[in-house]
Coordinates of C-alpha atoms and ligand atoms in Angstrom, one line a residue:
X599 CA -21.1 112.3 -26.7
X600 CA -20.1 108.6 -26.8
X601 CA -22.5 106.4 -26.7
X602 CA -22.5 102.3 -27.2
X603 CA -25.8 101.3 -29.9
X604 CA -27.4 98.2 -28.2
X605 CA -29.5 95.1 -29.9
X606 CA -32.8 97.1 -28.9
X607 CA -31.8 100.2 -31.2
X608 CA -31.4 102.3 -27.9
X609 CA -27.6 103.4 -26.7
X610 CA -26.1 103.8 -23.0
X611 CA -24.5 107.1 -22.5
X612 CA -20.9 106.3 -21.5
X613 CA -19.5 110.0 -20.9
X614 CA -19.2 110.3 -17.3
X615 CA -21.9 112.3 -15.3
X616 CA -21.6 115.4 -14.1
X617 CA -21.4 115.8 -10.4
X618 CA -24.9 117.7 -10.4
X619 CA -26.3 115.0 -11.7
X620 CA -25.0 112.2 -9.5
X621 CA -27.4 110.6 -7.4
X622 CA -25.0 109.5 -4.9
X623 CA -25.4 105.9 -4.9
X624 CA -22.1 105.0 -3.8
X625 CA -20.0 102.3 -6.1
X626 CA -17.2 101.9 -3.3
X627 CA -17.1 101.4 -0.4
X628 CA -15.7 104.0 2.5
X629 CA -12.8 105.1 0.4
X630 CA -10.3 105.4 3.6
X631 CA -10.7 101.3 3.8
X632 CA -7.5 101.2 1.0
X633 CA -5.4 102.8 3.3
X634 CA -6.1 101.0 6.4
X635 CA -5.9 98.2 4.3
X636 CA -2.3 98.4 2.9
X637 CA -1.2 99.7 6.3
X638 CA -2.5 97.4 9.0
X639 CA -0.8 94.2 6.9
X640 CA 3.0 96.2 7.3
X641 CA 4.7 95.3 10.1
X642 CA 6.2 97.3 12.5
X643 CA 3.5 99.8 11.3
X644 CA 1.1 101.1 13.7
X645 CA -2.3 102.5 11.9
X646 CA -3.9 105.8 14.0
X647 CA -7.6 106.5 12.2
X648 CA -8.9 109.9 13.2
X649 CA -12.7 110.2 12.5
X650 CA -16.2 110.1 13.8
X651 CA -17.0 107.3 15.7
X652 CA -19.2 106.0 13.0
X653 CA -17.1 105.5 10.8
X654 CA -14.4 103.7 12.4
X655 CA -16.8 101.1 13.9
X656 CA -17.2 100.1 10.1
X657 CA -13.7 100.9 9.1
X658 CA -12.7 98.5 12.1
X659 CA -15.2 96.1 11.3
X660 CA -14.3 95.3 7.8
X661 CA -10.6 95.6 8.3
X662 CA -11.0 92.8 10.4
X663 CA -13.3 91.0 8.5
X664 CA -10.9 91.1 5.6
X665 CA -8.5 89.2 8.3
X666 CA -6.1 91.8 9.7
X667 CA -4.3 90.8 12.9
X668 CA -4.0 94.5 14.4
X669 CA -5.7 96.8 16.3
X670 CA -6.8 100.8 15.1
X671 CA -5.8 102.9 17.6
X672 CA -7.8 106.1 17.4
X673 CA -9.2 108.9 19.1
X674 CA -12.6 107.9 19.8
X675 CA -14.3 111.2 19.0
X676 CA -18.0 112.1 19.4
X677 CA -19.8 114.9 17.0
X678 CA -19.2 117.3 20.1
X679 CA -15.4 116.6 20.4
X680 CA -15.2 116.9 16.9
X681 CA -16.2 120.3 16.9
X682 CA -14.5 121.3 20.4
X683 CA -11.6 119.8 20.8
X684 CA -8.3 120.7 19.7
X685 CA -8.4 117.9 16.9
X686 CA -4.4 118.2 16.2
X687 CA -3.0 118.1 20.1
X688 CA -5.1 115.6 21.0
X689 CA -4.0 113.3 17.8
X690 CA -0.4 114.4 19.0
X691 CA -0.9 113.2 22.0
X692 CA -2.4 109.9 21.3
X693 CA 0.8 109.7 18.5
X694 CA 2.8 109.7 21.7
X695 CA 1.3 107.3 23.9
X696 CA 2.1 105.0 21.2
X697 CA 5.6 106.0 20.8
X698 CA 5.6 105.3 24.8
X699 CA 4.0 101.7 24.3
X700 CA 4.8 100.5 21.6
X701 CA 8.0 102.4 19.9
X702 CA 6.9 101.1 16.5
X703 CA 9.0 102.2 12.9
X704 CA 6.3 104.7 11.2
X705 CA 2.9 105.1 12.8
X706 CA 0.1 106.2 9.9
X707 CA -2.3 109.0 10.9
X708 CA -4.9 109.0 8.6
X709 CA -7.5 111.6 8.9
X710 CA -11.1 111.0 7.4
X711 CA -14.0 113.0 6.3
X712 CA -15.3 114.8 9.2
X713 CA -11.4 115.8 10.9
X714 CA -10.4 116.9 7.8
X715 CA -13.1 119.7 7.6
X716 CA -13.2 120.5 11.7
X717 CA -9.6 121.7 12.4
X718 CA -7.7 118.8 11.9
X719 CA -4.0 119.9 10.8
X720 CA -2.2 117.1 9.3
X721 CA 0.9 119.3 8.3
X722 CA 1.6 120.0 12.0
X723 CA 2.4 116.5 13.0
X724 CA 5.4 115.7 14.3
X725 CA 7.6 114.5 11.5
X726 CA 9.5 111.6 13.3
X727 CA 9.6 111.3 17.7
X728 CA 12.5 108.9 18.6
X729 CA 13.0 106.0 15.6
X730 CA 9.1 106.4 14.8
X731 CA 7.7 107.9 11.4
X732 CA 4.6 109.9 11.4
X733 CA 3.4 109.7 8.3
X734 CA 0.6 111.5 7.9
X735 CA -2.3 109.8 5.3
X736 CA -5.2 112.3 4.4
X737 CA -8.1 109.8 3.3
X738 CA -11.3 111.6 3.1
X739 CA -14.0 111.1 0.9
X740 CA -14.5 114.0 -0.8
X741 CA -11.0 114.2 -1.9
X742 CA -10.0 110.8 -2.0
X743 CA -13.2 108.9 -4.4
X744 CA -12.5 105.3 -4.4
X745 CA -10.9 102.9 -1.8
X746 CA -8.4 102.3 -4.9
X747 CA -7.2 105.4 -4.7
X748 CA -6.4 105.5 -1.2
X749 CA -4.3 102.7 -1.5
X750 CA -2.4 105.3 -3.2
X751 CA -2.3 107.6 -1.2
X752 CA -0.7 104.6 1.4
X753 CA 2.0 103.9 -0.3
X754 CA 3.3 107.3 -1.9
X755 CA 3.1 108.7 1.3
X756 CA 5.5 106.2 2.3
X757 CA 7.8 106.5 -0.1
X758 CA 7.5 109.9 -0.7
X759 CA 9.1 109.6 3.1
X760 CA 11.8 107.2 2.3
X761 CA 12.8 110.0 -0.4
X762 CA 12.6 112.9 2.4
X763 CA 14.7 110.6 4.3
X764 CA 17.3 110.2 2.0
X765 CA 17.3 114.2 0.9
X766 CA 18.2 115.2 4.2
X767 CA 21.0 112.6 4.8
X768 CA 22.4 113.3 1.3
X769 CA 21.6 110.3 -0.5
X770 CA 21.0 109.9 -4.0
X771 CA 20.4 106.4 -6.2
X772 CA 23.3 107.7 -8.7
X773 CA 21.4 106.2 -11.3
X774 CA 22.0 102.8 -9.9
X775 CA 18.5 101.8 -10.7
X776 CA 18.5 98.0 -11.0
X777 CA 15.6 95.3 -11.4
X778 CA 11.9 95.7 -11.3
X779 CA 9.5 96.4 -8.4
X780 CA 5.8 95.7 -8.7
X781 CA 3.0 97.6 -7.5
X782 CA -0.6 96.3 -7.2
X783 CA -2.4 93.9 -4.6
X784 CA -2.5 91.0 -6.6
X785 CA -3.1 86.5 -6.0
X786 CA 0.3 85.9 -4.3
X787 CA 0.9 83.7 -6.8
X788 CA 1.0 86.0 -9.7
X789 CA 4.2 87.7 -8.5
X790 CA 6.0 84.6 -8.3
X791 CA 5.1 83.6 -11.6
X792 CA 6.3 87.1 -13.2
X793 CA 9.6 86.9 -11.4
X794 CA 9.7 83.5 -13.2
X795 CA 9.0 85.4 -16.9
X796 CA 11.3 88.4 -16.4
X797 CA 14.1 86.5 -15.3
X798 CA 14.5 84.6 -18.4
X799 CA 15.1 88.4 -19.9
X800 CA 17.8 88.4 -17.1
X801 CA 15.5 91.1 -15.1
X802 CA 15.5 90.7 -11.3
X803 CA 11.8 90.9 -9.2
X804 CA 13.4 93.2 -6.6
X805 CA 9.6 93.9 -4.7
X806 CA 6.2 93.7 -4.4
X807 CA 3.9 96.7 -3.0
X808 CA 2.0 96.6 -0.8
X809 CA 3.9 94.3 1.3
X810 CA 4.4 93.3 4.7
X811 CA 7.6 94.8 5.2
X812 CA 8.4 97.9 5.7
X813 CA 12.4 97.6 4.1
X814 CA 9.9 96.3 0.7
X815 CA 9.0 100.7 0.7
X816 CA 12.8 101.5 0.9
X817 CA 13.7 98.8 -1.9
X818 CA 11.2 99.7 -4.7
X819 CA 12.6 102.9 -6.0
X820 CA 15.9 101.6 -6.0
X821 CA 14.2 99.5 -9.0
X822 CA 14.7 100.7 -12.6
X823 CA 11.1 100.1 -13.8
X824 CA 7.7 99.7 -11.6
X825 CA 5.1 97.6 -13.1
X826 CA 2.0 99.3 -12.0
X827 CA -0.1 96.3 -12.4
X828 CA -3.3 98.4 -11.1
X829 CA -4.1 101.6 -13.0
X830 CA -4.8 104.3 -10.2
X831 CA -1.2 104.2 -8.1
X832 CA -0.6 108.3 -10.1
X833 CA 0.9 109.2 -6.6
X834 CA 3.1 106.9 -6.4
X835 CA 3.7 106.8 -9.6
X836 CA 4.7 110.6 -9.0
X837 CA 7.2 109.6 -5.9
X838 CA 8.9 107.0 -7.8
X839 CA 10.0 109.3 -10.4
X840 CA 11.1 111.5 -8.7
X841 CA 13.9 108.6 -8.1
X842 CA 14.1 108.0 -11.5
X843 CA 11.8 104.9 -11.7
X844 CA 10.1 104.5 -15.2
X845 CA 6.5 103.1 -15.0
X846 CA 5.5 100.8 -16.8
X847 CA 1.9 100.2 -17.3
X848 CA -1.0 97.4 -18.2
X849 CA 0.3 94.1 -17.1
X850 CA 0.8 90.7 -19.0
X851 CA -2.7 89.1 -19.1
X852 CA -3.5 87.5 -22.1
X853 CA -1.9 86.7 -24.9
X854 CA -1.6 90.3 -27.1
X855 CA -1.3 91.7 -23.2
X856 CA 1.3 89.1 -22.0
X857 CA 3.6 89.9 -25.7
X858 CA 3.0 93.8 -25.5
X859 CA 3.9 94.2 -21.7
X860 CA 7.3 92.0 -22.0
X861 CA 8.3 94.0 -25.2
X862 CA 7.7 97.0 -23.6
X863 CA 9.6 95.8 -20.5
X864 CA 12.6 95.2 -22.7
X865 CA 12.6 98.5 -23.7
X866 CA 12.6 100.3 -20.6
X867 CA 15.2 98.0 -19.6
X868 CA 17.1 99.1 -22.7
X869 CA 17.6 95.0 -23.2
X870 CA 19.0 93.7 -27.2
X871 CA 15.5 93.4 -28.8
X872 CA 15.6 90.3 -30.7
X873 CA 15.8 88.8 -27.5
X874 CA 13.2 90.2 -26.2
X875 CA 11.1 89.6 -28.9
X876 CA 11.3 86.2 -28.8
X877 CA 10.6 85.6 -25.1
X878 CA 7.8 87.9 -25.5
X879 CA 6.5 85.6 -28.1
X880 CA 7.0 82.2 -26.4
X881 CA 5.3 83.5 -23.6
X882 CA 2.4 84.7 -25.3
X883 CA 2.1 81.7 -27.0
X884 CA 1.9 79.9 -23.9
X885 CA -1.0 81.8 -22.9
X886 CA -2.4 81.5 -26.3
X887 CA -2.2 77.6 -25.9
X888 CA -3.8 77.9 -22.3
X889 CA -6.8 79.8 -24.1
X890 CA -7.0 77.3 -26.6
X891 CA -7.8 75.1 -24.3
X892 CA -9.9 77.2 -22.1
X893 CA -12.7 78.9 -23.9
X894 CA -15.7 81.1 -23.2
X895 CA -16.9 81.5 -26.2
X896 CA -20.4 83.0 -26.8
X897 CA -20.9 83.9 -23.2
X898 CA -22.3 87.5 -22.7
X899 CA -20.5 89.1 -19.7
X900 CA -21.0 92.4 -17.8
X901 CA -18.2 93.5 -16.0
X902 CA -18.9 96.4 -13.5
X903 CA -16.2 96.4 -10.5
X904 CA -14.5 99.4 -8.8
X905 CA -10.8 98.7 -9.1
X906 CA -9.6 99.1 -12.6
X907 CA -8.3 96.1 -12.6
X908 CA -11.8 94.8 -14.5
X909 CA -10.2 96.3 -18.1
X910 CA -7.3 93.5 -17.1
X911 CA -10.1 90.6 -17.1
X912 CA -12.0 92.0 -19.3
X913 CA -9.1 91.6 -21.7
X914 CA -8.9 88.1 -20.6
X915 CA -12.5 87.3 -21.2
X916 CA -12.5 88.9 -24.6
X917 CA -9.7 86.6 -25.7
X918 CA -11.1 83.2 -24.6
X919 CA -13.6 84.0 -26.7
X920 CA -16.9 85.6 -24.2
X921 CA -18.8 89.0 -25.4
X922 CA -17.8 91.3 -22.8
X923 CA -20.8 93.3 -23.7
X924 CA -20.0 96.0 -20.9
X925 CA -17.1 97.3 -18.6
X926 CA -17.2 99.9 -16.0
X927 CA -15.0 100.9 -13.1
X928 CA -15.2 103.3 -10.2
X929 CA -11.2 105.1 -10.8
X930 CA -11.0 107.8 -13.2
X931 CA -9.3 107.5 -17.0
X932 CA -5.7 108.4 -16.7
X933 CA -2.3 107.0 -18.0
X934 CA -2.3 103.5 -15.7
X935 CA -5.7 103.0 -18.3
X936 CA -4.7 104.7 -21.2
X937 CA -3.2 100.9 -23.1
X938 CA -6.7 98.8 -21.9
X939 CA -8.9 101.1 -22.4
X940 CA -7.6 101.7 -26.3
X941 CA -7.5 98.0 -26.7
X942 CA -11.1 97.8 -25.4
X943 CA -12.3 100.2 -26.9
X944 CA -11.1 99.3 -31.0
X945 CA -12.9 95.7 -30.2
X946 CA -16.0 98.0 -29.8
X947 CA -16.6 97.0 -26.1
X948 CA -18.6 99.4 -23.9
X949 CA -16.5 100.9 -21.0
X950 CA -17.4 103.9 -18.4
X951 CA -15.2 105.5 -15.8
X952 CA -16.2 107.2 -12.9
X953 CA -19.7 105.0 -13.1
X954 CA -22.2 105.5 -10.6
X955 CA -24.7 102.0 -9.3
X956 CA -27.2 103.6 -11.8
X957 CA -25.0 103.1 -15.0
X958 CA -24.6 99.3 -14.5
X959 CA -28.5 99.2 -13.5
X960 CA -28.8 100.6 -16.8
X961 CA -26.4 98.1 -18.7
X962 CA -27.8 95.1 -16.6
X963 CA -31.5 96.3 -18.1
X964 CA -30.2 96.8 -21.6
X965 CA -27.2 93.9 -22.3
X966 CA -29.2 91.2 -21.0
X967 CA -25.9 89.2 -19.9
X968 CA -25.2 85.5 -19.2
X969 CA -23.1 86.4 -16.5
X970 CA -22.5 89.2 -14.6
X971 CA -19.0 89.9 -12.6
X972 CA -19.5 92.5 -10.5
X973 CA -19.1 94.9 -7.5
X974 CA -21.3 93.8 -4.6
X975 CA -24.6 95.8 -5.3
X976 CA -24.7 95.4 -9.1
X977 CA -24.2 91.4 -8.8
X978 CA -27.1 91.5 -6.0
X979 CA -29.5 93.0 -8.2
X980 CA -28.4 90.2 -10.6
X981 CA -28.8 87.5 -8.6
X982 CA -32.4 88.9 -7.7
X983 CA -33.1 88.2 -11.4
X984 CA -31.9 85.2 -11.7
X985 CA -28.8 85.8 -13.4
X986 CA -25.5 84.1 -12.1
X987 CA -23.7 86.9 -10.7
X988 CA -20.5 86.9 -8.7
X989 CA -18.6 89.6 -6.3
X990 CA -15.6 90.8 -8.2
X991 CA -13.0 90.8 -5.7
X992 CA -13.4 88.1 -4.1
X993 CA -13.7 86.0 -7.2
X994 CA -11.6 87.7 -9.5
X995 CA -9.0 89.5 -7.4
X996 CA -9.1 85.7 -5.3
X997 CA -7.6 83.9 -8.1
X998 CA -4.4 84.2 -10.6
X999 CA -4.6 86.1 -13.3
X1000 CA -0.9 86.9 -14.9
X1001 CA 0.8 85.5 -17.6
X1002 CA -0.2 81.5 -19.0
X1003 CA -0.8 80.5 -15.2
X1004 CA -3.7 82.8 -15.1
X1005 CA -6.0 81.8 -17.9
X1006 CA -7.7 78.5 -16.5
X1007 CA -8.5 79.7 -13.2
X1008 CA -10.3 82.2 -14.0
X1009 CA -11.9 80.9 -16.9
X1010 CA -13.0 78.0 -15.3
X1011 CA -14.6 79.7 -12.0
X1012 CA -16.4 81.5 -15.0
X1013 CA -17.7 78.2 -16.7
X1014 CA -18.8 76.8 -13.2
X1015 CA -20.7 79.9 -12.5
X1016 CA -22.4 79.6 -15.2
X1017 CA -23.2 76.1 -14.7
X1018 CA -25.2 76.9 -11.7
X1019 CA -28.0 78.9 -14.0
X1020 CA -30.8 76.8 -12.2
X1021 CA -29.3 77.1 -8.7
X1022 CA -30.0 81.2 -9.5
X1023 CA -33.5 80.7 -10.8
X1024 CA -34.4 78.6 -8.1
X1025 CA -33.0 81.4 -5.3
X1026 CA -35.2 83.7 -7.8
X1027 CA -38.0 81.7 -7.4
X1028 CA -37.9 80.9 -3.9
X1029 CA -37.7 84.8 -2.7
X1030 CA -40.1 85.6 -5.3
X1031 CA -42.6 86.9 -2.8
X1032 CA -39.8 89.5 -1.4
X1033 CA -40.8 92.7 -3.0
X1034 CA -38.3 95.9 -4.9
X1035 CA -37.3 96.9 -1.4
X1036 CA -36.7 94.1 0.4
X1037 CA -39.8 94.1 2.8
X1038 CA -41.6 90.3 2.9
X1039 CA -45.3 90.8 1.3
X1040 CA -46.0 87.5 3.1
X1041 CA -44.5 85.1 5.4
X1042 CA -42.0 82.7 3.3
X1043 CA -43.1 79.0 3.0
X1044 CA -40.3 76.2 3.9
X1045 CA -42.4 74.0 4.5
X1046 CA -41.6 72.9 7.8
Ligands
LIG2192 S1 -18.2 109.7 6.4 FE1 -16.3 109.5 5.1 S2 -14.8 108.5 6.5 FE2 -16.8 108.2 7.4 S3 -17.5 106.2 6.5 FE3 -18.3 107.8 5.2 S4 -16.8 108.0 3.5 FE4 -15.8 106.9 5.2

């Protein structure tokens, strides 16, 4: 069983747990939020949730707290209805009063927890009614485990369409695969920047998923690579295969990650390697120089987000010179992780998949860190404690990250964290008399 040995002689278990043993605290949030996400920002894309009421007053809340400037449409469905209605007619019905209104390009039906198990039937959706795709998006929790992961299920459904499309008109790519497409939500920077890098090997940045446009799904898998800059796009990893797309994993972040990810990119593209090697260096060395200059170094970190993406930073923490001293994420181990995880792993540094809120309760208790970065109920508890702690996403995810442009942002939000120990200890201090579970013992003084 692998286990990490700690200062205080006694080791954290990092094999995944067993489902039986789960205690069900929740690391992500309502996974069908990653669908709704990617598909409320395309245009001329009309998103139709089908679930309890419940839910999509706090799917439609934080869609629209994380600023999306379009309305669910949805069934509004009681526990009753949910259980006597014909689930698939009246979704069918609803898919064509939108066809009526609005005539969009694709409408996304995605089905969530309680549909799915009371007689919803996806698979007997209309395909297409007039110019409108139905693509149907099955998002429930139980099958679907992370709000990652349903990102994925987003976008290969989409493209798995586009591919459909093409079959039945009798089009092929013919091999004409040209240029790179990107995959991963990422600053909107960082794209810019990596079109910047690959042109110099005379690569072309066809696309970026998810994007706003819908033409963006048609153009990626006429790419001949896809840089799956987030680890947990398998399905659409899958659909662009099936076009003859080569994936190409990890991403360039950091200096060993920047050189490895170009080299590699040179040989997918089948482009002369001495070439290659050397703008893999320069630009390594680049980022080298930025971490010269931009160092961490001594700082105990605990990285504990829900994304994959953490393995990315952790890689870039690592190298300006911080003790990651633990890294876990809510997606499972798979190819996308298969590169970070083996670096990470030969520096010795703690990392769990699959992690439940009890794991990095654990690791807070038994790392002691400087600085946590984490998902929303781990850096809570850390911030009751006194210890700066930060919201992954929207400090991490908020910020550049790729390539030389992404060291000193990062690494300086870090250092003015960190900074800010006695602005912690004071909120410590001042909500000292709040007890474990968040009920006031005694009124709090202000003095006012
Ligand atoms: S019941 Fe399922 S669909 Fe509803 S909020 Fe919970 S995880 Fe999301």
């Amino acid at each position: 069983m692998p286990s990490e040995e700690l200062k205080s002689g006694r080791s954290i278990n990092l094999t995944p747990k067993e489902s039986s043993e789960c205690s069900m605290h929740s690391a992500t949030m309502c996974p069908a939020f990653g669908s709704l996400r990617v598909t409320m920002r395309i245009e001329g894309l009309v998103p139709v949730l089908v679930g309890a009421v419940g839910c999509l007053y706090g799917l439609d809340f934080v869609s629209h707290f994380y600023a999306s400037n379009k309305p669910i449409v949805s069934p509004s469905l009681t526990t009753r209805e949910l259980v006597e209605t014909d689930l698939t007619d009246k979704v069918i019905g609803i898919i064509k009063e939108v066809v009526e209104h609005e005539n969009p390009q694709m409408i996304a039906v995605m089905s969530l927890c309680t549909p799915e198990t009371s007689g919803l039937h996806l698979e007997l959706l209309p395909r297409k009614l007039g110019r409108t795709e139905i693509i149907p998006m099955r998002v429930p929790a139980y099958g679907v485990p992370t709000h990652a992961e349903a990102k994925d299920v987003a976008i290969s459904q989409i493209i798995k369409r586009v591919g459909e499309n093409m079959a039945a008109e009798g089009k092929t790519s013919d091999g004409q695969l040209d240029g790179l497409a990107v995959i991963g939500e990422v600053f909107p920077t960082d794209p810019v920047q990596l079109g910047v890098a690959v042109s110099r090997m005379g690569v072309r940045l066809r696309t970026a998923l998810p994007h706003k446009d819908i033409s963006a799904y048609y153009d990626a898998p006429k790419a001949k690579v896809a840089a799956m800059l987030h680890p947990f796009y398998d399905r659409t990893v899958k659909e662009l295969n099936s076009f003859g797309v080569q994936p190409l994993y990890s991403a360039p972040v950091g200096a060993e990650g920047t050189y490895s990810w170009l080299k590699n990119l040179g040989l997918l593209m089948q482009l002369p390697n001495p070439e290659i090697e050397a703008i893999a260096d320069e630009e390594a060395q680049k980022v080298a120089d930025e971490l010269d200059q931009n160092r961490l170094d001594g700082v105990k970190i605990m990285i504990a987000g829900y994304e994959g993406s953490e393995l990315l930073f952790a890689r870039l923490m690592h190298e300006a010179g911080a003790k990651v001293c633990y890294v876990s994420t809510s997606i499972k181990e798979g190819p996308g992780t298969k590169d970070d995880a083996a670096w990470l792993r030969r520096r010795n540094i703690p990392l769990l998949f699959r992690k439940r809120h009890e794991d990095d309760l654990e690791a807070l208790d038994e790392m002691a860190p400087d600085l946590v970065v984490g998902s929303s109920n781990i850096e809570a508890v850390a911030k009751r404690r006194g210890i700066p702690a930060v919201y992954y996403t929207n400090i991490v995810a908020g910020r550049p990250i790729l390539l030389a442009a992404g060291v000193r942002p990062l690494v300086d939000q870090m250092k003015l964290i960190l900074s800010q120990l006695n602005t912690y200890r004071n909120m410590r201090d001042f909500f000292a008399d709040v007890d474990d579970d968040d009920h006031v013992r005694e009124p709090l003084k202000v003095g006012i």
